[in-house]
Coordinates of C-alpha atoms in Angstrom, one line a residue:
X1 CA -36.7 1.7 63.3
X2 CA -36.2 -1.4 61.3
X3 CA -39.0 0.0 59.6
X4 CA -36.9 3.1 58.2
X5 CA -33.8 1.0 57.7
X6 CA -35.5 -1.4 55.2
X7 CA -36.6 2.0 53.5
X8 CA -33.5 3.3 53.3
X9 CA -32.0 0.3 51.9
X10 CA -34.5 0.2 49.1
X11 CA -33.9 3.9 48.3
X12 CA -30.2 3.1 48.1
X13 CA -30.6 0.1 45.9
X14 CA -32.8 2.4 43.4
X15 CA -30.0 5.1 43.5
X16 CA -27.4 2.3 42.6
X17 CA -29.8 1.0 39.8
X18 CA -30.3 5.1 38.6
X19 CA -26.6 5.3 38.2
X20 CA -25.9 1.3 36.6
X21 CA -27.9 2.8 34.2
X22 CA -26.7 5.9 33.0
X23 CA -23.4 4.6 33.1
X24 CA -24.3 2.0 30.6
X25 CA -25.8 4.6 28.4
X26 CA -22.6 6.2 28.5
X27 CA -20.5 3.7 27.4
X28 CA -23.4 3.7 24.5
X29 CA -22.6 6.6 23.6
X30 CA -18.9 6.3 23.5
X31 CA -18.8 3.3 21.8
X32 CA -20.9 5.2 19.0
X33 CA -18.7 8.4 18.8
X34 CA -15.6 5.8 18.8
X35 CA -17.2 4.8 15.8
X36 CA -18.5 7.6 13.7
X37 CA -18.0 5.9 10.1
X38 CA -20.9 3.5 10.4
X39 CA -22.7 3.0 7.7
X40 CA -20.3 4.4 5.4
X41 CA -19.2 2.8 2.6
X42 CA -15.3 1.6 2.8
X43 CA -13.3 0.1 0.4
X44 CA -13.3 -3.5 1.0
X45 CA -16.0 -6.2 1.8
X46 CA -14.9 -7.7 4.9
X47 CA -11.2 -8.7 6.9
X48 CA -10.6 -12.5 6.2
X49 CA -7.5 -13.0 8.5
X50 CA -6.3 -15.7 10.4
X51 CA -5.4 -15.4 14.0
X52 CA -2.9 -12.9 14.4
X53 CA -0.1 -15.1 16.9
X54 CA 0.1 -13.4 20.0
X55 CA 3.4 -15.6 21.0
X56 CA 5.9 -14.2 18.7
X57 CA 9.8 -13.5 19.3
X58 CA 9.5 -10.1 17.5
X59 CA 8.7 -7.4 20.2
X60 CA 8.5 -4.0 20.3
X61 CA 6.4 -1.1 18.2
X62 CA 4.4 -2.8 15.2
X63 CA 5.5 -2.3 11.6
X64 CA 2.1 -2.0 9.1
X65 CA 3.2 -2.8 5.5
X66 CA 0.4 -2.9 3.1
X67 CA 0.4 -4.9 0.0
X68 CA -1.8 -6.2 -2.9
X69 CA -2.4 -9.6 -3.7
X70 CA -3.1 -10.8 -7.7
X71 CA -4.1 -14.2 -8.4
X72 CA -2.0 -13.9 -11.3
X73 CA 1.1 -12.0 -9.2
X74 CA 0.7 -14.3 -5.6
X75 CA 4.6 -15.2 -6.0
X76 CA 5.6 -11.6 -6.7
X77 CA 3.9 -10.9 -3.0
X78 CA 5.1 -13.7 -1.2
X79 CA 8.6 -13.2 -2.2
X80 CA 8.3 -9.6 -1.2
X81 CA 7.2 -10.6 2.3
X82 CA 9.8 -13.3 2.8
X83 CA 12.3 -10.9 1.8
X84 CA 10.9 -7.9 4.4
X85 CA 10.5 -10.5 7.1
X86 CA 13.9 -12.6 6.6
X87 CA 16.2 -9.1 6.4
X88 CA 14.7 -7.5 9.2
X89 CA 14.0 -8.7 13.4
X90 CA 11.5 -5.9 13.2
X91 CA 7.7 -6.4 14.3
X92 CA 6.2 -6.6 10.9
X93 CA 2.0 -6.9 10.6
X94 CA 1.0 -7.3 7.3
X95 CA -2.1 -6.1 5.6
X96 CA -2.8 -8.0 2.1
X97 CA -5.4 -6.5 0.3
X98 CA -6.9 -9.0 -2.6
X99 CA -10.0 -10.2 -4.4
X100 CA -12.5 -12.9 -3.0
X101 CA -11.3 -15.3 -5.0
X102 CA -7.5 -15.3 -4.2
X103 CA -8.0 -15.8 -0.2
X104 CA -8.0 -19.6 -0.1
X105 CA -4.9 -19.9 -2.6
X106 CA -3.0 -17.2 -0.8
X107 CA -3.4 -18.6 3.0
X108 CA -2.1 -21.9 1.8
X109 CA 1.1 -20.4 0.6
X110 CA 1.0 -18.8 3.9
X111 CA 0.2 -21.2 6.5
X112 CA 2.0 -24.1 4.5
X113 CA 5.9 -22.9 4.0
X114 CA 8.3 -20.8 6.2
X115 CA 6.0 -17.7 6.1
X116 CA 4.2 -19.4 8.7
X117 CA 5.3 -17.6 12.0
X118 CA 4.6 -14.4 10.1
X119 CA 1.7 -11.8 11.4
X120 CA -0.8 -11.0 8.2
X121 CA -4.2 -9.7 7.9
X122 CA -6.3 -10.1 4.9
X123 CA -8.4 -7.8 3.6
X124 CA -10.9 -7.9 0.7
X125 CA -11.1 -5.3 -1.9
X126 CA -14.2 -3.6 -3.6
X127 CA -14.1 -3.0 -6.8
X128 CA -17.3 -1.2 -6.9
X129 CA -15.6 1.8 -4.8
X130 CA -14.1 2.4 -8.6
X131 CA -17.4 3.4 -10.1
X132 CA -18.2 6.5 -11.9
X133 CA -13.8 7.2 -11.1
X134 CA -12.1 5.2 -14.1
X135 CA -12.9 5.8 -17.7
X136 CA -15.1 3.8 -19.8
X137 CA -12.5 4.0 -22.5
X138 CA -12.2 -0.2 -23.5
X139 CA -8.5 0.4 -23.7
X140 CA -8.4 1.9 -20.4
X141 CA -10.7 -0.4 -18.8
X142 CA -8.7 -3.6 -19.8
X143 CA -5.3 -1.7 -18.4
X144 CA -7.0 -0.9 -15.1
X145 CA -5.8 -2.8 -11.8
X146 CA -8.1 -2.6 -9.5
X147 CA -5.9 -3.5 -6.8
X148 CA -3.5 -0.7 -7.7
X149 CA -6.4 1.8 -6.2
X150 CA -5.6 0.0 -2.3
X151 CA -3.0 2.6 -2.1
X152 CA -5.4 5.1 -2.2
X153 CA -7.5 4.2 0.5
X154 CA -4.3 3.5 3.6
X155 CA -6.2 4.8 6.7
X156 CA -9.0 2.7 5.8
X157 CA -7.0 -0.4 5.8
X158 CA -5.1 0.7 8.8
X159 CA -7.3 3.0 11.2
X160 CA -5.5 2.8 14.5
X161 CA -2.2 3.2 12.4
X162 CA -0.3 6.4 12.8
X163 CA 2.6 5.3 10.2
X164 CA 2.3 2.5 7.8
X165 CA 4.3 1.5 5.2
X166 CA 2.7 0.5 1.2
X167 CA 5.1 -2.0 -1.3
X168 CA 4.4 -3.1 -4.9
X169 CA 4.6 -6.5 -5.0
X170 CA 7.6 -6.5 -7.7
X171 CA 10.6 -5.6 -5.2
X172 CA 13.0 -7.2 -2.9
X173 CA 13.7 -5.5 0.4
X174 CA 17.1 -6.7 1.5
X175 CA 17.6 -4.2 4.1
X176 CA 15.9 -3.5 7.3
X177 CA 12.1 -2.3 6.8
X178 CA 12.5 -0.2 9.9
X179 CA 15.0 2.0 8.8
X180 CA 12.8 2.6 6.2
X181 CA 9.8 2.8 8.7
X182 CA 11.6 5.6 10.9
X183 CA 12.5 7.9 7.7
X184 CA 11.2 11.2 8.4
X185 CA 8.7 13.4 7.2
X186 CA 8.5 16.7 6.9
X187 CA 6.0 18.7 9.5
X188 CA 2.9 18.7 7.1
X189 CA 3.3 15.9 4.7
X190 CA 1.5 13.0 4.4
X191 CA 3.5 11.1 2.1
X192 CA 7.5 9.6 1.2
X193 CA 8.3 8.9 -2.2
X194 CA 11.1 8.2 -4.5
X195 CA 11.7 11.5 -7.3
X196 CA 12.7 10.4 -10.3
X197 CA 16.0 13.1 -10.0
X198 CA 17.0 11.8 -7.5
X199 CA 20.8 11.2 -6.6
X200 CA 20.4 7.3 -7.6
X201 CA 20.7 8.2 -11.0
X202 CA 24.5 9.4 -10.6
X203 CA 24.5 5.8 -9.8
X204 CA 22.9 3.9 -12.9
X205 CA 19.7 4.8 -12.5
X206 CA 17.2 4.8 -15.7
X207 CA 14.8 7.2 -16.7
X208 CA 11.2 6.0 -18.5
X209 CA 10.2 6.2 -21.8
X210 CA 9.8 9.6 -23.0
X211 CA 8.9 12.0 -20.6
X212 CA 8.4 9.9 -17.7
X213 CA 10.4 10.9 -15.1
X214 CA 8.7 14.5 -15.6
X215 CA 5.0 15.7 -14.7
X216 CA 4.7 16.4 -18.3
X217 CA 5.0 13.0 -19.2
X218 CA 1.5 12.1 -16.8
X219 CA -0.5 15.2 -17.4
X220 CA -2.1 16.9 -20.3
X221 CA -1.2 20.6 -19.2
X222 CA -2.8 21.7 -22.0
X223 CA -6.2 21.1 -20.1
X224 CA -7.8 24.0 -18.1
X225 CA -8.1 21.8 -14.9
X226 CA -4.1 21.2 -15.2
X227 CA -3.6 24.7 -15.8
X228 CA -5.2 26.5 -12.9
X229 CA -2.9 24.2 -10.6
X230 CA 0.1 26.2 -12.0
X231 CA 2.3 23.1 -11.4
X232 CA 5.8 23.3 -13.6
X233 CA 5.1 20.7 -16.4
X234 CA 8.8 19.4 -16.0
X235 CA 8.8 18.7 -12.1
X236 CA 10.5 15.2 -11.4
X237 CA 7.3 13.0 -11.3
X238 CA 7.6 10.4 -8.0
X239 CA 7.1 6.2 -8.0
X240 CA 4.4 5.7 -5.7
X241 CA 5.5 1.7 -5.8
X242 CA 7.2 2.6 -2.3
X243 CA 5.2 5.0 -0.1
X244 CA 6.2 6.0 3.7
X245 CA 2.8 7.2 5.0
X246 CA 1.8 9.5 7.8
X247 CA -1.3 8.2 8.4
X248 CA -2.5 11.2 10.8
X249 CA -1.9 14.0 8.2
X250 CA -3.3 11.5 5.6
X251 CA -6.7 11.5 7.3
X252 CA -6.2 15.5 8.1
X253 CA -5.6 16.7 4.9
X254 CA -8.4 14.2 3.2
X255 CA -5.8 12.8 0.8
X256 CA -8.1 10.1 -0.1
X257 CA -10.8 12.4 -1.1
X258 CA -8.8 14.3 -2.9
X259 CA -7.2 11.2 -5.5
X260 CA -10.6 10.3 -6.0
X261 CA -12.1 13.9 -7.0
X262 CA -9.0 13.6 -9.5
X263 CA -9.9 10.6 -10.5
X264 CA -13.9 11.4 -11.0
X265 CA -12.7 15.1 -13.2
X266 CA -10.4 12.8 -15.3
X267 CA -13.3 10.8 -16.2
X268 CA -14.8 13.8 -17.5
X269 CA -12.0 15.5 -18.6
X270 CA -9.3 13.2 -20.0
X271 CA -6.4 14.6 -17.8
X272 CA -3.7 12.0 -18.3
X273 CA -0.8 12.8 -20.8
X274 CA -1.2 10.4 -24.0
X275 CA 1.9 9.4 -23.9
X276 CA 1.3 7.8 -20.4
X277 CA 2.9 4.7 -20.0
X278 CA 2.4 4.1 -16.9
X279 CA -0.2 3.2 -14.0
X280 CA -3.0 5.5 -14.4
X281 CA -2.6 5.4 -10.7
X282 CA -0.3 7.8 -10.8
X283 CA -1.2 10.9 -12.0
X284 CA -3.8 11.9 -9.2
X285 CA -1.0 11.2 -6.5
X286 CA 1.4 13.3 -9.1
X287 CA -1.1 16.3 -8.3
X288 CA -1.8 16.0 -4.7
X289 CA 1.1 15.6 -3.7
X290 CA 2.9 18.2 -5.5
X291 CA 5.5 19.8 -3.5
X292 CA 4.1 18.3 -0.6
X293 CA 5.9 14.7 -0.5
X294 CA 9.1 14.1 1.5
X295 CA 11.7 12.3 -0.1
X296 CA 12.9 8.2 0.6
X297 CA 16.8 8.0 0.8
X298 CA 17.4 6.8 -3.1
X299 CA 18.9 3.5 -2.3
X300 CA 15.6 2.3 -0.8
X301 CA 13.7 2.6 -3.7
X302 CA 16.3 0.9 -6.8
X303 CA 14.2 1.3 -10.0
X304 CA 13.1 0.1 -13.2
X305 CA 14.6 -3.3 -13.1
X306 CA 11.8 -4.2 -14.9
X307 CA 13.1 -1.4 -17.9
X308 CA 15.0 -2.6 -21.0
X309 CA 18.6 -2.4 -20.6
X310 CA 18.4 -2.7 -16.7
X311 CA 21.3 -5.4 -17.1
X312 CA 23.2 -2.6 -18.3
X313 CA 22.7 -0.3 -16.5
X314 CA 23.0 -1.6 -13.2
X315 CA 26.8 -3.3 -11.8
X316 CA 25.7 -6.1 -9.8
X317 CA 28.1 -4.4 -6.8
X318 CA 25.2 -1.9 -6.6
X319 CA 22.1 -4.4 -7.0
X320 CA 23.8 -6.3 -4.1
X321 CA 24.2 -3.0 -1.8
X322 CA 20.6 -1.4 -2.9
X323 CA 18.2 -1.9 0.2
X324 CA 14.8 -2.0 -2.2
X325 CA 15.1 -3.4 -5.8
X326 CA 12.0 -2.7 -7.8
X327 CA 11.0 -4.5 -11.1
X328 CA 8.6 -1.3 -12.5
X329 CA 8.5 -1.7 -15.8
X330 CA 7.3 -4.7 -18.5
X331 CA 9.9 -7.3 -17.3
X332 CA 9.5 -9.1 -13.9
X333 CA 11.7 -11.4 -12.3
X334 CA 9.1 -14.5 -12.5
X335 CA 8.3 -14.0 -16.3
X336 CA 10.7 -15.3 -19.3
X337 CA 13.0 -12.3 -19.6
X338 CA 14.5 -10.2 -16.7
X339 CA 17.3 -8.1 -15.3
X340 CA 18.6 -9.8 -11.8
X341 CA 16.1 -12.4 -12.0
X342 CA 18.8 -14.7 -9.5
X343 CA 18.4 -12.1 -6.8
X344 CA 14.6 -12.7 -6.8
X345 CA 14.6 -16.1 -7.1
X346 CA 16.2 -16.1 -3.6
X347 CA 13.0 -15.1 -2.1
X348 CA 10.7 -16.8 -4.0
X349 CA 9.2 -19.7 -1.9
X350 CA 7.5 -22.2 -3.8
X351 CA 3.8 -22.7 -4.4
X352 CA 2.3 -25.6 -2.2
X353 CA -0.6 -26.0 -4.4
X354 CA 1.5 -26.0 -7.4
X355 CA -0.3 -23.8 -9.4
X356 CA 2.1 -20.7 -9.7
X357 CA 5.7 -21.5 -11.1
X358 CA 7.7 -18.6 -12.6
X359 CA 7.4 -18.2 -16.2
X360 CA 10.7 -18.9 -17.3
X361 CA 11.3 -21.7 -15.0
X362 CA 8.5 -23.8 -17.0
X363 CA 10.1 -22.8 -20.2
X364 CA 13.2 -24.6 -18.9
X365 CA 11.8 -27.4 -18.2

């Protein structure tokens, strides 16, 4: 009897061992479906963040806002950020995407002045994604940003984001970033922008240069590629320097596929208008999203204080009541000339390290 017990006991520790086992090659299996993009190439080198503080008064649904991080512009982002986190209670998480060599300087700023409580990730760009997509044009090649491309490639830098939010790092937020967060998109788009028609001209608002504030004035429609999208050469164009993204539709529709096929043809085929003035990151957005963008409420996206003649066109009553000031254009608030320059010197935070001091500040000195 004791005989058949010890034999059944055996056979019941195998069976436990049989099913240990398959369970664990399970989860395997999981884990590797959860994870399907291995081995692919993404647009950025590693994450270099800090400790994301768990302890923080700010509860509730996270925030993502994505922003770029220039050695030569790191005061233009941290004022941003201290002007997102100071006007709003929201839960903001911040993903800076920058070069290897601007990590160091950047966390010191961070970690060192009142923008220390606030949650960031860093992650590195990879400037090699850009290959065989920009022109070898020298004049094209010096204008290119690489950094300007991180726009592009949102679900990367936020996969388990449904929503995220993407700034230029020449604006001021002085309203809440989640009433900006919760604007709504259409069923089917993937995208908010600003039109360059919109209402917020009524109230001072200034075109570009030319053509600018119309397709016409991005795309060469004289080009068969241009032509067989039948787009209407003088739709209002949109500034992708504020973007509301649905991240879900993003990834469904391929949007990131899609800029970068625009982006390889134009390499072949010189799409861009030559009177572009602008960000040659423009003009594949201008195309994939046409008439398939929703639309930001105007006063969140004040632009071209950056323009000449933006003193002039702006009363400082409707600066002060704007929710988003922008600085598109040649002049920005930390160079030697600039429209509203106070306003952005309210959000500036000084460099610890000393090695960033707004342009016309030293001149004054």
């Amino acid at each position: 009897m004791k005989r058949v017990n010890l034999i059944i006991l055996v056979l019941l520790a195998v069976a436990f061992l049989i099913i240990v086992e398959r369970n664990l090659l399970n989860l395997s299996d999981i884990l590797h479906l959860e994870n399907p993009d291995a081995g692919i190439v993404l647009p950025f080198e590693s994450e270099v963040s800090p400790d994301l503080r768990l302890e923080t008064v700010r509860k509730g649904e996270e925030i993502p806002v994505l922003i770029t991080a220039a050695e030569e512009r790191l005061g233009a982002v941290v004022a941003a950020m201290n002007s997102v986190y100071q006007n709003s209670k929201a839960n903001v998480v911040f993903t800076i995407v920058t070069l290897n060599d601007t990590v160091d300087h950047l966390n010191e700023w961070l970690t060192k002045t009142r923008l220390k409580n606030v949650k960031y990730k860093i992650v590195i760009f990879k400037p090699e994604l850009l290959k065989g997509k920009i022109s070898k044009d020298p004049q094209t090649l010096e204008a290119v940003k690489p950094l300007t491309f991180a726009r592009y490639y949102l679900p990367a830098y936020l996969p388990e984001a449904e929503k995220a939010i993407y700034l230029d790092d020449d604006i001021i937020v002085q309203g809440d970033i989640q009433e900006l967060y919760e604007s709504n998109l259409k069923p089917g788009h993937a995208a908010a922008f600003s039109d360059d028609c919109d209402s917020a001209s009524s109230k001072g608002f200034i075109r570009g240069a030319g053509n600018q504030n119309s397709y016409i004035g991005f795309l060469d429609f004289k080009k068969d590629a241009i032509k067989k999208l039948s787009m209407r050469a003088n739709t209002c164009s949109f500034n992708p320097g504020v973007i509301i993204a649905n991240l879900t539709e993003w990834r469904n529709q391929n949007v990131t596929q899609q800029l970068e096929h625009w982006m390889e043809l134009n390499t072949q085929e010189d799409l861009y208008s030559n009177s572009l003035a602008e960000s040659i990151t423009t003009p594949p957005l201008l195309i994939v999203f046409y008439k398939r963008h929703s639309m930001i409420d105007p006063m969140w996206h004040v632009r071209h204080l950056g323009s000449t003649g933006a003193g002039n066109r702006y009363s400082p009553q409707f600066v002060r009541a704007a929710k988003l000031l922008h600085w598109n254009g040649h002049y920005k608030p930390w160079g030697r000339t600039s429209s509203f320059s106070d306003v952005w010197d309210k959000w500036f935070i000084p460099d610890p390290t000393g090695k960033f001091n707004p342009v016309r500040q030293h001149a004054e000195d």
